[in-house]
Amino acid sequence: AQSVAQPEDQVNVAEGNPLTVKCTYSVSGNPYLFWYVQYPNRGLQFLLKYITGDNLVKGSYGFEAEFNKSQTSFHLKKPSALVSDSALYFCAVRDGLSGNTPLVFGKGTRLSVIA
Amino acid sequence: GAGVSQSPRYKVAKRGQDVALRCDPISGHVSLFWYQQALGQGPEFLTYFQNEAQLDKSGLPSDRFFAERPEGSVSTLKIQRTQQEDSAVYLCASSVRLAGEKETQYFGPGTRLLVL
Protein backbone atom coordinates (compact mmCIF):
# COMPACT_ATOMS: atom_id res chain seq x y z
CA ALA A 1 0.00 0.00 0.00
CA GLN A 2 1.11 3.51 -0.68
CA SER A 3 1.26 6.34 1.83
CA VAL A 4 2.42 9.92 2.06
CA ALA A 5 3.46 11.92 5.10
CA GLN A 6 3.59 15.68 5.26
CA PRO A 7 5.03 16.25 8.71
CA GLU A 8 4.22 19.95 8.94
CA ASP A 9 0.64 21.18 9.13
CA GLN A 10 1.80 24.78 8.72
CA VAL A 11 4.89 26.47 7.30
CA ASN A 12 5.50 30.18 7.75
CA VAL A 13 8.10 32.02 5.70
CA ALA A 14 8.93 35.64 5.03
CA GLU A 15 8.49 36.96 1.52
CA GLY A 16 11.71 36.68 -0.45
CA ASN A 17 13.08 33.86 1.68
CA PRO A 18 13.45 30.30 0.40
CA LEU A 19 10.71 27.86 1.27
CA THR A 20 10.60 24.10 1.74
CA VAL A 21 7.50 21.95 2.18
CA LYS A 22 8.40 18.42 3.25
CA CYS A 23 7.03 15.14 1.94
CA THR A 24 8.02 11.52 2.52
CA TYR A 25 6.41 8.55 0.87
CA SER A 26 6.06 4.79 0.96
CA VAL A 27 5.34 2.68 -2.12
CA SER A 28 6.06 -0.90 -3.03
CA GLY A 29 7.00 -0.33 -6.67
CA ASN A 30 8.31 2.65 -8.60
CA PRO A 31 7.13 5.92 -7.09
CA TYR A 32 5.38 8.46 -9.25
CA LEU A 33 5.31 11.62 -7.14
CA PHE A 34 3.22 14.76 -7.55
CA TRP A 35 2.73 18.13 -5.92
CA TYR A 36 -0.56 20.00 -6.11
CA VAL A 37 -1.60 23.37 -4.72
CA GLN A 38 -5.09 24.29 -3.54
CA TYR A 39 -6.31 27.85 -3.20
CA PRO A 40 -9.49 28.60 -1.18
CA ASN A 41 -12.65 27.27 -2.82
CA ARG A 42 -10.65 25.97 -5.76
CA GLY A 43 -9.71 22.52 -6.92
CA LEU A 44 -6.21 21.10 -6.88
CA GLN A 45 -3.81 22.66 -9.34
CA PHE A 46 -0.93 20.54 -10.66
CA LEU A 47 2.55 21.92 -9.90
CA LEU A 48 5.04 19.24 -10.88
CA LYS A 49 5.75 15.53 -10.96
CA TYR A 50 8.59 13.06 -10.79
CA ILE A 51 8.38 9.94 -12.92
CA THR A 52 11.97 9.09 -13.78
CA GLY A 53 15.19 10.80 -14.77
CA ASP A 54 16.71 13.82 -13.05
CA ASN A 55 16.09 13.94 -9.33
CA LEU A 56 15.47 17.69 -9.46
CA VAL A 57 12.15 18.46 -11.07
CA LYS A 58 11.11 21.97 -12.08
CA GLY A 59 7.45 22.95 -12.21
CA SER A 60 5.05 25.84 -12.40
CA TYR A 61 5.47 29.25 -10.73
CA GLY A 62 9.16 28.73 -9.94
CA PHE A 63 8.61 25.66 -7.77
CA GLU A 64 10.91 22.67 -7.84
CA ALA A 65 11.16 19.40 -5.98
CA GLU A 66 13.98 16.99 -5.28
CA PHE A 67 13.46 13.24 -5.38
CA ASN A 68 15.64 11.41 -2.85
CA LYS A 69 15.27 7.66 -3.15
CA SER A 70 17.38 6.76 -0.11
CA GLN A 71 15.38 9.08 2.14
CA THR A 72 12.07 8.37 0.33
CA SER A 73 11.46 12.09 0.20
CA PHE A 74 10.14 14.56 -2.36
CA HIS A 75 10.39 17.99 -0.76
CA LEU A 76 8.93 21.01 -2.54
CA LYS A 77 11.13 24.08 -2.75
CA LYS A 78 11.19 27.61 -4.07
CA PRO A 79 14.20 29.94 -3.88
CA SER A 80 12.21 33.11 -3.14
CA ALA A 81 8.69 32.98 -1.71
CA LEU A 82 5.88 35.30 -2.77
CA VAL A 83 2.83 36.31 -0.74
CA SER A 84 0.73 34.84 -3.55
CA ASP A 85 2.27 31.41 -2.84
CA SER A 86 0.20 31.25 0.36
CA ALA A 87 -2.04 28.20 -0.10
CA LEU A 88 -2.50 24.55 0.84
CA TYR A 89 0.02 22.15 -0.68
CA PHE A 90 -0.51 18.44 -1.20
CA CYS A 91 2.04 15.76 -1.99
CA ALA A 92 0.74 12.61 -3.68
CA VAL A 93 2.13 9.26 -4.80
CA ARG A 94 1.11 6.37 -6.97
CA ASP A 95 2.80 3.10 -7.78
CA GLY A 96 4.16 3.31 -11.32
CA LEU A 97 4.07 -0.44 -11.79
CA SER A 98 0.34 -0.75 -11.27
CA GLY A 99 -1.17 1.04 -14.25
CA ASN A 100 -3.35 4.11 -13.92
CA THR A 101 -3.93 3.81 -10.20
CA PRO A 102 -5.43 6.51 -8.00
CA LEU A 103 -3.29 9.01 -6.21
CA VAL A 104 -2.67 8.73 -2.48
CA PHE A 105 -2.43 12.15 -0.89
CA GLY A 106 -0.84 13.52 2.23
CA LYS A 107 -2.88 15.60 4.66
CA GLY A 108 -1.56 18.83 3.23
CA THR A 109 0.67 21.65 4.46
CA ARG A 110 -0.59 25.18 4.74
CA LEU A 111 2.02 27.65 3.54
CA SER A 112 1.81 31.20 4.78
CA VAL A 113 4.13 33.76 3.22
CA ILE A 114 4.34 36.94 5.24
CA ALA A 115 5.12 40.27 3.64
CA GLY B 1 -8.52 24.60 -23.46
CA ALA B 2 -11.33 23.95 -21.00
CA GLY B 3 -10.46 22.17 -17.82
CA VAL B 4 -12.48 19.77 -15.70
CA SER B 5 -15.80 21.26 -14.66
CA GLN B 6 -18.11 20.19 -11.86
CA SER B 7 -21.63 21.10 -10.91
CA PRO B 8 -23.13 22.20 -8.69
CA ARG B 9 -20.32 23.99 -6.92
CA TYR B 10 -22.25 23.98 -3.67
CA LYS B 11 -25.02 21.72 -2.49
CA VAL B 12 -26.95 21.79 0.77
CA ALA B 13 -29.01 18.68 1.43
CA LYS B 14 -31.24 17.60 4.24
CA ARG B 15 -30.28 14.32 5.84
CA GLY B 16 -31.92 11.49 3.96
CA GLN B 17 -32.10 13.36 0.67
CA ASP B 18 -30.51 11.96 -2.50
CA VAL B 19 -27.94 14.09 -4.36
CA ALA B 20 -26.27 13.88 -7.76
CA LEU B 21 -22.94 15.50 -8.53
CA ARG B 22 -21.76 15.98 -12.10
CA CYS B 23 -18.29 15.97 -13.61
CA ASP B 24 -17.31 17.03 -17.14
CA PRO B 25 -13.76 15.84 -17.79
CA ILE B 26 -11.29 17.37 -20.20
CA SER B 27 -12.30 16.42 -23.73
CA GLY B 28 -10.57 13.24 -24.85
CA HIS B 29 -9.47 12.13 -21.39
CA VAL B 30 -10.24 8.46 -20.98
CA SER B 31 -9.61 8.15 -17.24
CA LEU B 32 -11.83 9.75 -14.65
CA PHE B 33 -11.45 9.67 -10.87
CA TRP B 34 -13.65 10.76 -7.98
CA TYR B 35 -12.13 11.78 -4.66
CA GLN B 36 -13.65 12.88 -1.35
CA GLN B 37 -11.93 15.61 0.65
CA ALA B 38 -13.05 16.01 4.25
CA LEU B 39 -12.34 19.27 6.04
CA GLY B 40 -8.65 19.58 6.89
CA GLN B 41 -7.71 16.40 5.08
CA GLY B 42 -6.21 15.38 1.77
CA PRO B 43 -8.38 13.94 -0.96
CA GLU B 44 -9.24 10.25 -0.67
CA PHE B 45 -9.98 8.01 -3.62
CA LEU B 46 -13.56 6.92 -4.24
CA THR B 47 -13.77 5.36 -7.70
CA TYR B 48 -12.13 5.22 -11.14
CA PHE B 49 -13.41 4.90 -14.70
CA GLN B 50 -11.59 4.11 -17.90
CA ASN B 51 -13.98 5.24 -20.63
CA GLU B 52 -17.36 3.89 -19.51
CA ALA B 53 -15.96 1.01 -17.48
CA GLN B 54 -15.77 1.41 -13.72
CA LEU B 55 -12.49 -0.35 -13.02
CA ASP B 56 -12.16 0.38 -9.32
CA LYS B 57 -14.79 1.32 -6.78
CA SER B 58 -12.93 0.18 -3.71
CA GLY B 59 -12.99 3.63 -2.14
CA LEU B 60 -16.76 4.08 -2.09
CA PRO B 61 -17.60 4.25 1.62
CA SER B 62 -20.98 2.53 1.47
CA ASP B 63 -23.59 1.17 -0.89
CA ARG B 64 -25.29 4.56 -0.72
CA PHE B 65 -22.61 5.85 -3.07
CA PHE B 66 -22.96 5.11 -6.76
CA ALA B 67 -21.09 6.46 -9.78
CA GLU B 68 -21.64 6.11 -13.49
CA ARG B 69 -20.14 7.25 -16.78
CA PRO B 70 -22.46 5.72 -19.37
CA GLU B 71 -20.97 7.24 -22.52
CA GLY B 72 -17.38 7.47 -21.40
CA SER B 73 -17.45 11.24 -20.94
CA VAL B 74 -19.60 12.94 -18.31
CA SER B 75 -19.76 11.21 -14.94
CA THR B 76 -22.28 11.44 -12.12
CA LEU B 77 -21.67 10.58 -8.49
CA LYS B 78 -24.89 9.84 -6.67
CA ILE B 79 -25.31 9.66 -2.93
CA GLN B 80 -28.53 8.17 -1.64
CA ARG B 81 -30.04 8.91 1.77
CA THR B 82 -27.32 11.41 2.62
CA GLN B 83 -25.88 11.45 6.12
CA GLN B 84 -24.04 14.22 7.95
CA GLU B 85 -20.76 12.35 7.60
CA ASP B 86 -21.09 12.68 3.81
CA SER B 87 -20.40 16.41 4.14
CA ALA B 88 -17.18 17.03 2.22
CA VAL B 89 -15.78 18.40 -1.00
CA TYR B 90 -16.12 15.94 -3.87
CA LEU B 91 -13.37 16.30 -6.44
CA CYS B 92 -13.30 14.92 -9.94
CA ALA B 93 -10.08 14.44 -11.90
CA SER B 94 -9.34 13.26 -15.41
CA SER B 95 -6.24 12.03 -17.15
CA VAL B 96 -5.25 10.76 -20.57
CA ARG B 97 -2.79 8.15 -21.61
CA LEU B 98 -0.32 9.45 -24.18
CA ALA B 99 2.64 7.59 -25.57
CA GLY B 100 5.60 8.42 -23.35
CA GLU B 101 3.47 10.45 -20.95
CA LYS B 102 2.85 9.34 -17.42
CA GLU B 103 -0.62 10.38 -16.56
CA THR B 104 -1.12 13.61 -14.67
CA GLN B 105 -4.54 13.94 -13.10
CA TYR B 106 -6.19 17.32 -13.62
CA PHE B 107 -8.76 18.30 -11.04
CA GLY B 108 -12.02 20.17 -11.20
CA PRO B 109 -13.03 22.85 -8.67
CA GLY B 110 -15.04 20.38 -6.62
CA THR B 111 -18.56 20.25 -5.25
CA ARG B 112 -18.90 21.25 -1.62
CA LEU B 113 -21.68 19.15 -0.08
CA LEU B 114 -23.18 20.08 3.25
CA VAL B 115 -25.69 17.69 4.79
CA LEU B 116 -27.85 19.17 7.54
PDB file of C-alpha atoms in Angstrom:
ATOM      1  CA  ALA A   1       0.000   0.000   0.000  1.00  0.00           C
ATOM      2  CA  GLN A   2       1.111   3.512  -0.682  1.00  0.00           C
ATOM      3  CA  SER A   3       1.258   6.339   1.830  1.00  0.00           C
ATOM      4  CA  VAL A   4       2.419   9.922   2.061  1.00  0.00           C
ATOM      5  CA  ALA A   5       3.462  11.916   5.098  1.00  0.00           C
ATOM      6  CA  GLN A   6       3.587  15.683   5.256  1.00  0.00           C
ATOM      7  CA  PRO A   7       5.033  16.246   8.708  1.00  0.00           C
ATOM      8  CA  GLU A   8       4.219  19.951   8.942  1.00  0.00           C
ATOM      9  CA  ASP A   9       0.637  21.179   9.133  1.00  0.00           C
ATOM     10  CA  GLN A  10       1.799  24.780   8.721  1.00  0.00           C
ATOM     11  CA  VAL A  11       4.888  26.467   7.296  1.00  0.00           C
ATOM     12  CA  ASN A  12       5.500  30.176   7.746  1.00  0.00           C
ATOM     13  CA  VAL A  13       8.099  32.017   5.696  1.00  0.00           C
ATOM     14  CA  ALA A  14       8.931  35.641   5.030  1.00  0.00           C
ATOM     15  CA  GLU A  15       8.489  36.961   1.519  1.00  0.00           C
ATOM     16  CA  GLY A  16      11.715  36.679  -0.445  1.00  0.00           C
ATOM     17  CA  ASN A  17      13.077  33.858   1.680  1.00  0.00           C
ATOM     18  CA  PRO A  18      13.453  30.305   0.404  1.00  0.00           C
ATOM     19  CA  LEU A  19      10.706  27.858   1.269  1.00  0.00           C
ATOM     20  CA  THR A  20      10.597  24.099   1.744  1.00  0.00           C
ATOM     21  CA  VAL A  21       7.504  21.948   2.181  1.00  0.00           C
ATOM     22  CA  LYS A  22       8.399  18.425   3.252  1.00  0.00           C
ATOM     23  CA  CYS A  23       7.027  15.135   1.940  1.00  0.00           C
ATOM     24  CA  THR A  24       8.020  11.524   2.522  1.00  0.00           C
ATOM     25  CA  TYR A  25       6.409   8.550   0.871  1.00  0.00           C
ATOM     26  CA  SER A  26       6.064   4.791   0.961  1.00  0.00           C
ATOM     27  CA  VAL A  27       5.340   2.681  -2.122  1.00  0.00           C
ATOM     28  CA  SER A  28       6.062  -0.905  -3.032  1.00  0.00           C
ATOM     29  CA  GLY A  29       6.997  -0.332  -6.668  1.00  0.00           C
ATOM     30  CA  ASN A  30       8.315   2.655  -8.596  1.00  0.00           C
ATOM     31  CA  PRO A  31       7.127   5.924  -7.087  1.00  0.00           C
ATOM     32  CA  TYR A  32       5.382   8.459  -9.249  1.00  0.00           C
ATOM     33  CA  LEU A  33       5.311  11.623  -7.141  1.00  0.00           C
ATOM     34  CA  PHE A  34       3.219  14.759  -7.545  1.00  0.00           C
ATOM     35  CA  TRP A  35       2.727  18.134  -5.923  1.00  0.00           C
ATOM     36  CA  TYR A  36      -0.557  19.997  -6.111  1.00  0.00           C
ATOM     37  CA  VAL A  37      -1.599  23.373  -4.723  1.00  0.00           C
ATOM     38  CA  GLN A  38      -5.085  24.292  -3.539  1.00  0.00           C
ATOM     39  CA  TYR A  39      -6.314  27.850  -3.199  1.00  0.00           C
ATOM     40  CA  PRO A  40      -9.487  28.604  -1.183  1.00  0.00           C
ATOM     41  CA  ASN A  41     -12.648  27.274  -2.819  1.00  0.00           C
ATOM     42  CA  ARG A  42     -10.654  25.972  -5.757  1.00  0.00           C
ATOM     43  CA  GLY A  43      -9.710  22.521  -6.918  1.00  0.00           C
ATOM     44  CA  LEU A  44      -6.207  21.099  -6.880  1.00  0.00           C
ATOM     45  CA  GLN A  45      -3.810  22.661  -9.336  1.00  0.00           C
ATOM     46  CA  PHE A  46      -0.930  20.544 -10.658  1.00  0.00           C
ATOM     47  CA  LEU A  47       2.548  21.924  -9.904  1.00  0.00           C
ATOM     48  CA  LEU A  48       5.044  19.242 -10.876  1.00  0.00           C
ATOM     49  CA  LYS A  49       5.754  15.533 -10.957  1.00  0.00           C
ATOM     50  CA  TYR A  50       8.592  13.057 -10.786  1.00  0.00           C
ATOM     51  CA  ILE A  51       8.385   9.944 -12.917  1.00  0.00           C
ATOM     52  CA  THR A  52      11.971   9.086 -13.780  1.00  0.00           C
ATOM     53  CA  GLY A  53      15.192  10.797 -14.769  1.00  0.00           C
ATOM     54  CA  ASP A  54      16.706  13.818 -13.049  1.00  0.00           C
ATOM     55  CA  ASN A  55      16.088  13.941  -9.335  1.00  0.00           C
ATOM     56  CA  LEU A  56      15.466  17.685  -9.459  1.00  0.00           C
ATOM     57  CA  VAL A  57      12.147  18.458 -11.071  1.00  0.00           C
ATOM     58  CA  LYS A  58      11.107  21.975 -12.081  1.00  0.00           C
ATOM     59  CA  GLY A  59       7.452  22.948 -12.211  1.00  0.00           C
ATOM     60  CA  SER A  60       5.052  25.836 -12.396  1.00  0.00           C
ATOM     61  CA  TYR A  61       5.467  29.247 -10.727  1.00  0.00           C
ATOM     62  CA  GLY A  62       9.155  28.726  -9.939  1.00  0.00           C
ATOM     63  CA  PHE A  63       8.611  25.656  -7.769  1.00  0.00           C
ATOM     64  CA  GLU A  64      10.913  22.672  -7.843  1.00  0.00           C
ATOM     65  CA  ALA A  65      11.164  19.396  -5.977  1.00  0.00           C
ATOM     66  CA  GLU A  66      13.977  16.994  -5.283  1.00  0.00           C
ATOM     67  CA  PHE A  67      13.464  13.241  -5.376  1.00  0.00           C
ATOM     68  CA  ASN A  68      15.640  11.413  -2.854  1.00  0.00           C
ATOM     69  CA  LYS A  69      15.271   7.661  -3.148  1.00  0.00           C
ATOM     70  CA  SER A  70      17.377   6.764  -0.112  1.00  0.00           C
ATOM     71  CA  GLN A  71      15.382   9.076   2.144  1.00  0.00           C
ATOM     72  CA  THR A  72      12.070   8.369   0.332  1.00  0.00           C
ATOM     73  CA  SER A  73      11.462  12.092   0.199  1.00  0.00           C
ATOM     74  CA  PHE A  74      10.143  14.558  -2.358  1.00  0.00           C
ATOM     75  CA  HIS A  75      10.391  17.992  -0.756  1.00  0.00           C
ATOM     76  CA  LEU A  76       8.928  21.012  -2.537  1.00  0.00           C
ATOM     77  CA  LYS A  77      11.130  24.080  -2.745  1.00  0.00           C
ATOM     78  CA  LYS A  78      11.192  27.612  -4.069  1.00  0.00           C
ATOM     79  CA  PRO A  79      14.199  29.944  -3.877  1.00  0.00           C
ATOM     80  CA  SER A  80      12.213  33.109  -3.143  1.00  0.00           C
ATOM     81  CA  ALA A  81       8.690  32.976  -1.708  1.00  0.00           C
ATOM     82  CA  LEU A  82       5.876  35.295  -2.772  1.00  0.00           C
ATOM     83  CA  VAL A  83       2.830  36.306  -0.739  1.00  0.00           C
ATOM     84  CA  SER A  84       0.728  34.838  -3.545  1.00  0.00           C
ATOM     85  CA  ASP A  85       2.268  31.408  -2.837  1.00  0.00           C
ATOM     86  CA  SER A  86       0.203  31.249   0.357  1.00  0.00           C
ATOM     87  CA  ALA A  87      -2.038  28.200  -0.096  1.00  0.00           C
ATOM     88  CA  LEU A  88      -2.505  24.551   0.844  1.00  0.00           C
ATOM     89  CA  TYR A  89       0.023  22.150  -0.682  1.00  0.00           C
ATOM     90  CA  PHE A  90      -0.506  18.441  -1.196  1.00  0.00           C
ATOM     91  CA  CYS A  91       2.036  15.762  -1.987  1.00  0.00           C
ATOM     92  CA  ALA A  92       0.738  12.613  -3.680  1.00  0.00           C
ATOM     93  CA  VAL A  93       2.134   9.264  -4.797  1.00  0.00           C
ATOM     94  CA  ARG A  94       1.110   6.374  -6.967  1.00  0.00           C
ATOM     95  CA  ASP A  95       2.804   3.098  -7.779  1.00  0.00           C
ATOM     96  CA  GLY A  96       4.164   3.312 -11.318  1.00  0.00           C
ATOM     97  CA  LEU A  97       4.075  -0.439 -11.788  1.00  0.00           C
ATOM     98  CA  SER A  98       0.336  -0.752 -11.266  1.00  0.00           C
ATOM     99  CA  GLY A  99      -1.168   1.045 -14.248  1.00  0.00           C
ATOM    100  CA  ASN A 100      -3.350   4.107 -13.917  1.00  0.00           C
ATOM    101  CA  THR A 101      -3.931   3.812 -10.198  1.00  0.00           C
ATOM    102  CA  PRO A 102      -5.433   6.506  -8.003  1.00  0.00           C
ATOM    103  CA  LEU A 103      -3.286   9.011  -6.213  1.00  0.00           C
ATOM    104  CA  VAL A 104      -2.675   8.734  -2.482  1.00  0.00           C
ATOM    105  CA  PHE A 105      -2.426  12.153  -0.886  1.00  0.00           C
ATOM    106  CA  GLY A 106      -0.844  13.522   2.225  1.00  0.00           C
ATOM    107  CA  LYS A 107      -2.875  15.605   4.657  1.00  0.00           C
ATOM    108  CA  GLY A 108      -1.559  18.832   3.230  1.00  0.00           C
ATOM    109  CA  THR A 109       0.673  21.645   4.458  1.00  0.00           C
ATOM    110  CA  ARG A 110      -0.586  25.180   4.740  1.00  0.00           C
ATOM    111  CA  LEU A 111       2.018  27.655   3.539  1.00  0.00           C
ATOM    112  CA  SER A 112       1.807  31.196   4.784  1.00  0.00           C
ATOM    113  CA  VAL A 113       4.128  33.765   3.216  1.00  0.00           C
ATOM    114  CA  ILE A 114       4.345  36.942   5.241  1.00  0.00           C
ATOM    115  CA  ALA A 115       5.118  40.272   3.639  1.00  0.00           C
TER     116      ALA A 115
ATOM    117  CA  GLY B   1      -8.521  24.604 -23.456  1.00  0.00           C
ATOM    118  CA  ALA B   2     -11.326  23.953 -20.998  1.00  0.00           C
ATOM    119  CA  GLY B   3     -10.459  22.171 -17.818  1.00  0.00           C
ATOM    120  CA  VAL B   4     -12.476  19.775 -15.699  1.00  0.00           C
ATOM    121  CA  SER B   5     -15.796  21.263 -14.658  1.00  0.00           C
ATOM    122  CA  GLN B   6     -18.109  20.188 -11.862  1.00  0.00           C
ATOM    123  CA  SER B   7     -21.629  21.103 -10.909  1.00  0.00           C
ATOM    124  CA  PRO B   8     -23.133  22.196  -8.693  1.00  0.00           C
ATOM    125  CA  ARG B   9     -20.316  23.992  -6.924  1.00  0.00           C
ATOM    126  CA  TYR B  10     -22.246  23.985  -3.669  1.00  0.00           C
ATOM    127  CA  LYS B  11     -25.019  21.722  -2.490  1.00  0.00           C
ATOM    128  CA  VAL B  12     -26.951  21.791   0.773  1.00  0.00           C
ATOM    129  CA  ALA B  13     -29.007  18.684   1.430  1.00  0.00           C
ATOM    130  CA  LYS B  14     -31.238  17.596   4.238  1.00  0.00           C
ATOM    131  CA  ARG B  15     -30.284  14.316   5.842  1.00  0.00           C
ATOM    132  CA  GLY B  16     -31.919  11.487   3.959  1.00  0.00           C
ATOM    133  CA  GLN B  17     -32.099  13.360   0.670  1.00  0.00           C
ATOM    134  CA  ASP B  18     -30.508  11.957  -2.504  1.00  0.00           C
ATOM    135  CA  VAL B  19     -27.937  14.094  -4.361  1.00  0.00           C
ATOM    136  CA  ALA B  20     -26.265  13.882  -7.759  1.00  0.00           C
ATOM    137  CA  LEU B  21     -22.938  15.499  -8.534  1.00  0.00           C
ATOM    138  CA  ARG B  22     -21.763  15.985 -12.099  1.00  0.00           C
ATOM    139  CA  CYS B  23     -18.288  15.974 -13.605  1.00  0.00           C
ATOM    140  CA  ASP B  24     -17.313  17.033 -17.138  1.00  0.00           C
ATOM    141  CA  PRO B  25     -13.760  15.841 -17.789  1.00  0.00           C
ATOM    142  CA  ILE B  26     -11.294  17.372 -20.202  1.00  0.00           C
ATOM    143  CA  SER B  27     -12.301  16.417 -23.727  1.00  0.00           C
ATOM    144  CA  GLY B  28     -10.574  13.240 -24.850  1.00  0.00           C
ATOM    145  CA  HIS B  29      -9.475  12.130 -21.394  1.00  0.00           C
ATOM    146  CA  VAL B  30     -10.240   8.464 -20.976  1.00  0.00           C
ATOM    147  CA  SER B  31      -9.607   8.147 -17.239  1.00  0.00           C
ATOM    148  CA  LEU B  32     -11.832   9.754 -14.645  1.00  0.00           C
ATOM    149  CA  PHE B  33     -11.455   9.672 -10.870  1.00  0.00           C
ATOM    150  CA  TRP B  34     -13.654  10.756  -7.975  1.00  0.00           C
ATOM    151  CA  TYR B  35     -12.133  11.782  -4.658  1.00  0.00           C
ATOM    152  CA  GLN B  36     -13.654  12.881  -1.347  1.00  0.00           C
ATOM    153  CA  GLN B  37     -11.933  15.606   0.647  1.00  0.00           C
ATOM    154  CA  ALA B  38     -13.048  16.014   4.246  1.00  0.00           C
ATOM    155  CA  LEU B  39     -12.338  19.265   6.043  1.00  0.00           C
ATOM    156  CA  GLY B  40      -8.654  19.579   6.886  1.00  0.00           C
ATOM    157  CA  GLN B  41      -7.709  16.400   5.084  1.00  0.00           C
ATOM    158  CA  GLY B  42      -6.209  15.383   1.774  1.00  0.00           C
ATOM    159  CA  PRO B  43      -8.381  13.940  -0.965  1.00  0.00           C
ATOM    160  CA  GLU B  44      -9.235  10.252  -0.667  1.00  0.00           C
ATOM    161  CA  PHE B  45      -9.983   8.007  -3.616  1.00  0.00           C
ATOM    162  CA  LEU B  46     -13.561   6.916  -4.241  1.00  0.00           C
ATOM    163  CA  THR B  47     -13.775   5.363  -7.700  1.00  0.00           C
ATOM    164  CA  TYR B  48     -12.129   5.218 -11.136  1.00  0.00           C
ATOM    165  CA  PHE B  49     -13.406   4.898 -14.703  1.00  0.00           C
ATOM    166  CA  GLN B  50     -11.591   4.111 -17.903  1.00  0.00           C
ATOM    167  CA  ASN B  51     -13.975   5.241 -20.627  1.00  0.00           C
ATOM    168  CA  GLU B  52     -17.365   3.885 -19.515  1.00  0.00           C
ATOM    169  CA  ALA B  53     -15.964   1.014 -17.477  1.00  0.00           C
ATOM    170  CA  GLN B  54     -15.775   1.413 -13.720  1.00  0.00           C
ATOM    171  CA  LEU B  55     -12.491  -0.353 -13.016  1.00  0.00           C
ATOM    172  CA  ASP B  56     -12.158   0.378  -9.317  1.00  0.00           C
ATOM    173  CA  LYS B  57     -14.793   1.323  -6.784  1.00  0.00           C
ATOM    174  CA  SER B  58     -12.928   0.176  -3.713  1.00  0.00           C
ATOM    175  CA  GLY B  59     -12.987   3.630  -2.136  1.00  0.00           C
ATOM    176  CA  LEU B  60     -16.756   4.078  -2.094  1.00  0.00           C
ATOM    177  CA  PRO B  61     -17.601   4.247   1.622  1.00  0.00           C
ATOM    178  CA  SER B  62     -20.979   2.527   1.467  1.00  0.00           C
ATOM    179  CA  ASP B  63     -23.588   1.173  -0.895  1.00  0.00           C
ATOM    180  CA  ARG B  64     -25.286   4.562  -0.718  1.00  0.00           C
ATOM    181  CA  PHE B  65     -22.611   5.845  -3.068  1.00  0.00           C
ATOM    182  CA  PHE B  66     -22.964   5.107  -6.760  1.00  0.00           C
ATOM    183  CA  ALA B  67     -21.090   6.458  -9.781  1.00  0.00           C
ATOM    184  CA  GLU B  68     -21.640   6.112 -13.492  1.00  0.00           C
ATOM    185  CA  ARG B  69     -20.137   7.253 -16.778  1.00  0.00           C
ATOM    186  CA  PRO B  70     -22.460   5.717 -19.369  1.00  0.00           C
ATOM    187  CA  GLU B  71     -20.967   7.242 -22.524  1.00  0.00           C
ATOM    188  CA  GLY B  72     -17.384   7.475 -21.400  1.00  0.00           C
ATOM    189  CA  SER B  73     -17.449  11.242 -20.944  1.00  0.00           C
ATOM    190  CA  VAL B  74     -19.602  12.941 -18.307  1.00  0.00           C
ATOM    191  CA  SER B  75     -19.763  11.209 -14.937  1.00  0.00           C
ATOM    192  CA  THR B  76     -22.279  11.435 -12.117  1.00  0.00           C
ATOM    193  CA  LEU B  77     -21.670  10.578  -8.487  1.00  0.00           C
ATOM    194  CA  LYS B  78     -24.890   9.838  -6.667  1.00  0.00           C
ATOM    195  CA  ILE B  79     -25.312   9.660  -2.931  1.00  0.00           C
ATOM    196  CA  GLN B  80     -28.529   8.169  -1.639  1.00  0.00           C
ATOM    197  CA  ARG B  81     -30.041   8.914   1.770  1.00  0.00           C
ATOM    198  CA  THR B  82     -27.324  11.412   2.621  1.00  0.00           C
ATOM    199  CA  GLN B  83     -25.876  11.446   6.116  1.00  0.00           C
ATOM    200  CA  GLN B  84     -24.039  14.216   7.946  1.00  0.00           C
ATOM    201  CA  GLU B  85     -20.758  12.348   7.596  1.00  0.00           C
ATOM    202  CA  ASP B  86     -21.095  12.685   3.813  1.00  0.00           C
ATOM    203  CA  SER B  87     -20.400  16.406   4.138  1.00  0.00           C
ATOM    204  CA  ALA B  88     -17.183  17.026   2.219  1.00  0.00           C
ATOM    205  CA  VAL B  89     -15.782  18.396  -1.000  1.00  0.00           C
ATOM    206  CA  TYR B  90     -16.119  15.940  -3.872  1.00  0.00           C
ATOM    207  CA  LEU B  91     -13.374  16.299  -6.437  1.00  0.00           C
ATOM    208  CA  CYS B  92     -13.305  14.918  -9.944  1.00  0.00           C
ATOM    209  CA  ALA B  93     -10.077  14.439 -11.901  1.00  0.00           C
ATOM    210  CA  SER B  94      -9.339  13.262 -15.414  1.00  0.00           C
ATOM    211  CA  SER B  95      -6.238  12.029 -17.148  1.00  0.00           C
ATOM    212  CA  VAL B  96      -5.250  10.762 -20.570  1.00  0.00           C
ATOM    213  CA  ARG B  97      -2.786   8.147 -21.607  1.00  0.00           C
ATOM    214  CA  LEU B  98      -0.324   9.452 -24.184  1.00  0.00           C
ATOM    215  CA  ALA B  99       2.644   7.593 -25.572  1.00  0.00           C
ATOM    216  CA  GLY B 100       5.596   8.416 -23.350  1.00  0.00           C
ATOM    217  CA  GLU B 101       3.467  10.449 -20.954  1.00  0.00           C
ATOM    218  CA  LYS B 102       2.851   9.336 -17.418  1.00  0.00           C
ATOM    219  CA  GLU B 103      -0.616  10.385 -16.558  1.00  0.00           C
ATOM    220  CA  THR B 104      -1.123  13.614 -14.667  1.00  0.00           C
ATOM    221  CA  GLN B 105      -4.540  13.940 -13.096  1.00  0.00           C
ATOM    222  CA  TYR B 106      -6.190  17.316 -13.624  1.00  0.00           C
ATOM    223  CA  PHE B 107      -8.764  18.296 -11.040  1.00  0.00           C
ATOM    224  CA  GLY B 108     -12.018  20.174 -11.202  1.00  0.00           C
ATOM    225  CA  PRO B 109     -13.027  22.853  -8.673  1.00  0.00           C
ATOM    226  CA  GLY B 110     -15.042  20.381  -6.623  1.00  0.00           C
ATOM    227  CA  THR B 111     -18.564  20.251  -5.249  1.00  0.00           C
ATOM    228  CA  ARG B 112     -18.896  21.249  -1.624  1.00  0.00           C
ATOM    229  CA  LEU B 113     -21.678  19.151  -0.077  1.00  0.00           C
ATOM    230  CA  LEU B 114     -23.184  20.080   3.254  1.00  0.00           C
ATOM    231  CA  VAL B 115     -25.691  17.688   4.791  1.00  0.00           C
ATOM    232  CA  LEU B 116     -27.846  19.170   7.536  1.00  0.00           C
TER     233      LEU B 116
END
